[in-house]
Short mmCIF file of C-alpha atoms in Angstrom, two decimals:
data_model
loop_
_atom_site.label_atom_id
_atom_site.label_comp_id
_atom_site.label_asym_id
_atom_site.label_seq_id
_atom_site.Cartn_x
_atom_site.Cartn_y
_atom_site.Cartn_z
CA UNK A 4 -8.25 38.12 1.01
CA UNK A 5 -9.32 36.09 4.04
CA UNK A 6 -12.70 35.30 2.51
CA UNK A 7 -11.04 34.22 -0.70
CA UNK A 8 -8.80 31.84 1.25
CA UNK A 9 -11.90 30.30 2.83
CA UNK A 10 -13.44 29.84 -0.61
CA UNK A 11 -10.16 28.49 -1.96
CA UNK A 12 -9.91 26.04 0.95
CA UNK A 13 -13.37 24.65 0.31
CA UNK A 14 -12.80 24.50 -3.43
CA UNK A 15 -9.45 22.76 -2.93
CA UNK A 16 -11.01 20.08 -0.75
CA UNK A 17 -13.15 19.10 -3.71
CA UNK A 18 -10.70 19.62 -6.56
CA UNK A 19 -7.68 17.96 -5.03
CA UNK A 20 -9.65 15.00 -3.69
CA UNK A 21 -11.22 14.42 -7.09
CA UNK A 22 -7.82 14.61 -8.77
CA UNK A 23 -6.40 12.05 -6.36
CA UNK A 24 -9.38 9.70 -6.23
CA UNK A 25 -10.83 9.78 -9.77
CA UNK A 26 -8.85 6.77 -10.97
CA UNK A 27 -9.79 4.73 -7.92
CA UNK A 28 -13.44 5.75 -8.34
CA UNK A 29 -13.38 4.61 -11.97
CA UNK A 30 -11.72 1.34 -11.08
CA UNK A 31 -13.53 0.39 -7.88
CA UNK A 32 -16.95 1.98 -8.25
CA UNK A 33 -17.45 1.74 -12.02
CA UNK A 34 -15.33 -1.33 -12.73
CA UNK A 35 -13.33 0.27 -15.55
CA UNK A 36 -10.14 -1.41 -16.77
CA UNK A 37 -6.74 0.22 -16.27
CA UNK A 38 -6.34 1.14 -19.93
CA UNK A 39 -9.56 3.20 -19.85
CA UNK A 40 -8.37 5.00 -16.72
CA UNK A 41 -4.99 5.83 -18.26
CA UNK A 42 -6.71 7.14 -21.38
CA UNK A 43 -9.00 9.31 -19.24
CA UNK A 44 -6.07 10.76 -17.30
CA UNK A 45 -4.31 11.67 -20.55
CA UNK A 46 -7.48 13.27 -21.89
CA UNK A 47 -7.89 15.29 -18.68
CA UNK A 48 -4.35 16.67 -18.94
CA UNK A 49 -4.72 17.72 -22.57
CA UNK A 50 -8.13 19.27 -22.11
CA UNK A 51 -6.91 21.17 -19.01
CA UNK A 52 -4.56 23.19 -21.20
CA UNK A 53 -7.39 24.22 -23.50
CA UNK A 54 -9.69 24.92 -20.55
CA UNK A 55 -7.16 27.19 -18.85
CA UNK A 56 -6.77 29.18 -22.05
CA UNK A 57 -10.49 29.51 -22.80
CA UNK A 58 -11.48 30.37 -19.24
CA UNK A 59 -8.71 32.99 -19.04
CA UNK A 60 -10.25 34.67 -22.07
CA UNK A 61 -13.66 34.46 -20.42
CA UNK A 62 -12.27 35.98 -17.21
CA UNK A 63 -10.97 38.93 -19.24
CA UNK A 64 -14.55 39.58 -20.31
CA UNK A 65 -16.59 38.87 -17.18
CA UNK A 66 -13.99 38.88 -14.39
CA UNK A 67 -12.19 36.30 -12.30
CA UNK A 68 -14.84 35.90 -9.63
CA UNK A 69 -17.68 35.31 -12.09
CA UNK A 70 -15.55 32.85 -14.05
CA UNK A 71 -14.59 30.98 -10.88
CA UNK A 72 -18.26 30.72 -9.97
CA UNK A 73 -18.96 29.14 -13.36
CA UNK A 74 -16.23 26.56 -12.79
CA UNK A 75 -17.67 25.77 -9.36
CA UNK A 76 -21.10 25.15 -10.86
CA UNK A 77 -19.51 22.74 -13.33
CA UNK A 78 -17.56 20.93 -10.56
CA UNK A 79 -20.78 20.64 -8.53
CA UNK A 80 -22.70 19.27 -11.51
CA UNK A 81 -20.07 16.66 -12.35
CA UNK A 82 -19.99 15.48 -8.73
CA UNK A 83 -23.74 15.03 -8.84
CA UNK A 84 -23.51 13.09 -12.12
CA UNK A 85 -20.79 10.85 -10.65
CA UNK A 86 -23.07 10.26 -7.66
CA UNK A 87 -25.85 8.88 -9.86
CA UNK A 88 -23.56 6.85 -12.16
CA UNK A 89 -23.71 3.10 -11.77
CA UNK A 90 -21.47 0.39 -13.21
CA UNK A 91 -24.53 -1.45 -14.54
CA UNK A 92 -25.39 1.42 -16.86
CA UNK A 93 -24.61 0.69 -20.50
CA UNK A 94 -21.54 2.54 -21.81
CA UNK A 95 -20.50 3.71 -18.36
CA UNK A 96 -16.97 4.15 -19.69
CA UNK A 97 -18.21 6.83 -22.12
CA UNK A 98 -19.82 8.70 -19.25
CA UNK A 99 -16.53 8.51 -17.39
CA UNK A 100 -14.66 9.86 -20.43
CA UNK A 101 -17.18 12.69 -20.74
CA UNK A 102 -16.77 13.56 -17.06
CA UNK A 103 -13.00 13.47 -17.55
CA UNK A 104 -13.24 15.91 -20.44
CA UNK A 105 -15.47 18.30 -18.50
CA UNK A 106 -13.31 18.08 -15.38
CA UNK A 107 -10.13 18.55 -17.39
CA UNK A 108 -11.69 21.61 -18.95
CA UNK A 109 -12.36 23.23 -15.57
CA UNK A 110 -9.31 21.80 -13.77
CA UNK A 111 -6.82 23.93 -15.66
CA UNK A 112 -9.14 26.92 -15.41
CA UNK A 113 -9.71 26.54 -11.68
CA UNK A 114 -6.02 26.26 -10.87
CA UNK A 115 -5.01 29.27 -12.94
CA UNK A 116 -7.97 31.43 -11.91
CA UNK A 117 -7.51 30.85 -8.19
CA UNK A 118 -3.82 31.83 -8.35
CA UNK A 119 -4.60 34.86 -10.48
CA UNK A 120 -7.46 36.03 -8.28
CA UNK A 121 -5.41 35.53 -5.12
CA UNK A 122 -2.52 37.57 -6.50
CA UNK A 123 -4.92 40.37 -7.47
CA UNK A 124 -6.30 40.47 -3.92
CA UNK A 125 -2.87 40.75 -2.26
CA UNK A 126 -2.09 44.06 -0.57
CA UNK A 127 0.62 46.25 -2.02
CA UNK A 128 3.74 44.54 -0.66
CA UNK A 129 7.10 43.18 -1.70
CA UNK A 130 6.68 40.06 0.42
CA UNK A 131 4.49 37.93 -1.85
CA UNK A 132 6.22 34.74 -0.70
CA UNK A 133 4.59 34.95 2.73
CA UNK A 134 1.13 35.36 1.24
CA UNK A 135 1.61 32.52 -1.21
CA UNK A 136 2.84 30.35 1.66
CA UNK A 137 -0.62 30.75 3.22
CA UNK A 138 -2.14 29.86 -0.14
CA UNK A 139 -0.01 26.72 -0.43
CA UNK A 140 -0.62 25.59 3.16
CA UNK A 141 -4.36 26.15 2.67
CA UNK A 142 -4.28 23.81 -0.31
CA UNK A 143 -2.29 21.12 1.54
CA UNK A 144 -4.63 21.16 4.54
CA UNK A 145 -7.59 20.97 2.15
CA UNK A 146 -6.11 17.83 0.58
CA UNK A 147 -5.86 16.17 3.99
CA UNK A 148 -9.41 17.12 4.95
CA UNK A 149 -10.77 15.99 1.59
CA UNK A 150 -9.15 12.58 1.89
CA UNK A 151 -10.39 12.19 5.47
CA UNK A 152 -13.97 13.04 4.48
CA UNK A 153 -13.78 10.80 1.42
CA UNK A 154 -12.38 7.86 3.39
CA UNK A 155 -14.75 8.34 6.31
CA UNK A 156 -17.80 8.27 4.06
CA UNK A 157 -16.55 5.17 2.25
CA UNK A 158 -16.12 3.46 5.62
CA UNK A 159 -19.55 4.64 6.73
CA UNK A 160 -21.53 3.83 3.58
CA UNK A 161 -19.41 1.29 1.72
CA UNK A 162 -19.68 3.37 -1.46
CA UNK A 163 -17.54 6.07 -3.01
CA UNK A 164 -20.60 7.68 -4.55
CA UNK A 165 -21.62 9.29 -1.26
CA UNK A 166 -18.08 10.56 -0.86
CA UNK A 167 -18.28 12.19 -4.28
CA UNK A 168 -21.63 13.71 -3.37
CA UNK A 169 -20.09 15.15 -0.19
CA UNK A 170 -17.42 16.84 -2.30
CA UNK A 171 -20.16 18.68 -4.18
CA UNK A 172 -21.11 20.33 -0.89
CA UNK A 173 -17.60 21.81 -0.62
CA UNK A 174 -18.06 23.35 -4.08
CA UNK A 175 -21.38 24.81 -2.99
CA UNK A 176 -19.80 26.33 0.13
CA UNK A 177 -16.99 27.80 -1.95
CA UNK A 178 -19.53 29.30 -4.35
CA UNK A 179 -21.44 30.93 -1.48
CA UNK A 180 -18.26 32.39 0.02
CA UNK A 181 -17.13 33.72 -3.36
CA UNK A 182 -20.56 35.26 -3.79
CA UNK A 183 -19.92 37.41 -0.71
CA UNK A 184 -16.59 38.77 -1.94
CA UNK A 185 -17.00 42.33 -3.12
CA UNK A 186 -15.87 43.24 -6.58
CA UNK A 187 -13.02 45.74 -6.75
CA UNK A 188 -11.16 47.53 -9.51
CA UNK A 189 -8.66 44.65 -9.54
CA UNK A 190 -11.02 41.71 -9.14
CA UNK A 191 -14.46 41.63 -10.68
#
């Protein structure tokens, strides 16, 4: 359970920071107009529903941990693509839409899979509120750390692209920690 919280912390740094900063990245770094950003946010929300459903079916077949690892690989890949994107590229808005679709797809999945996996790892107790308080506090602290890292790297480099690249490292760390969690009868 403790290892999973470490993985969840690292994953949350990346996920929550991306959720909060994606619009600003599109506006400031890629020069996209507000209408394109609003459209992308709507697309992300709709695709997240489908992603949560499809990844839940996948987790029934291969297990929560393996499915979470797949989502982390996708998050890592999208961060790397965002790092190499440039506003001078032709059709940069289409790339941003595509990233929004992919991230929406794994956003819903990541949120539902982490809660599900965490609840499966809990010891046999009637006090689930205490355990989920740790889960919630872990996520809130991760948001703060993610924003600090993101802002610090912008101040240091003058570009959000290095901040996005740094977030990919948090996904890699989360993947490595999840890799060390042993499969059980409840979580595979």
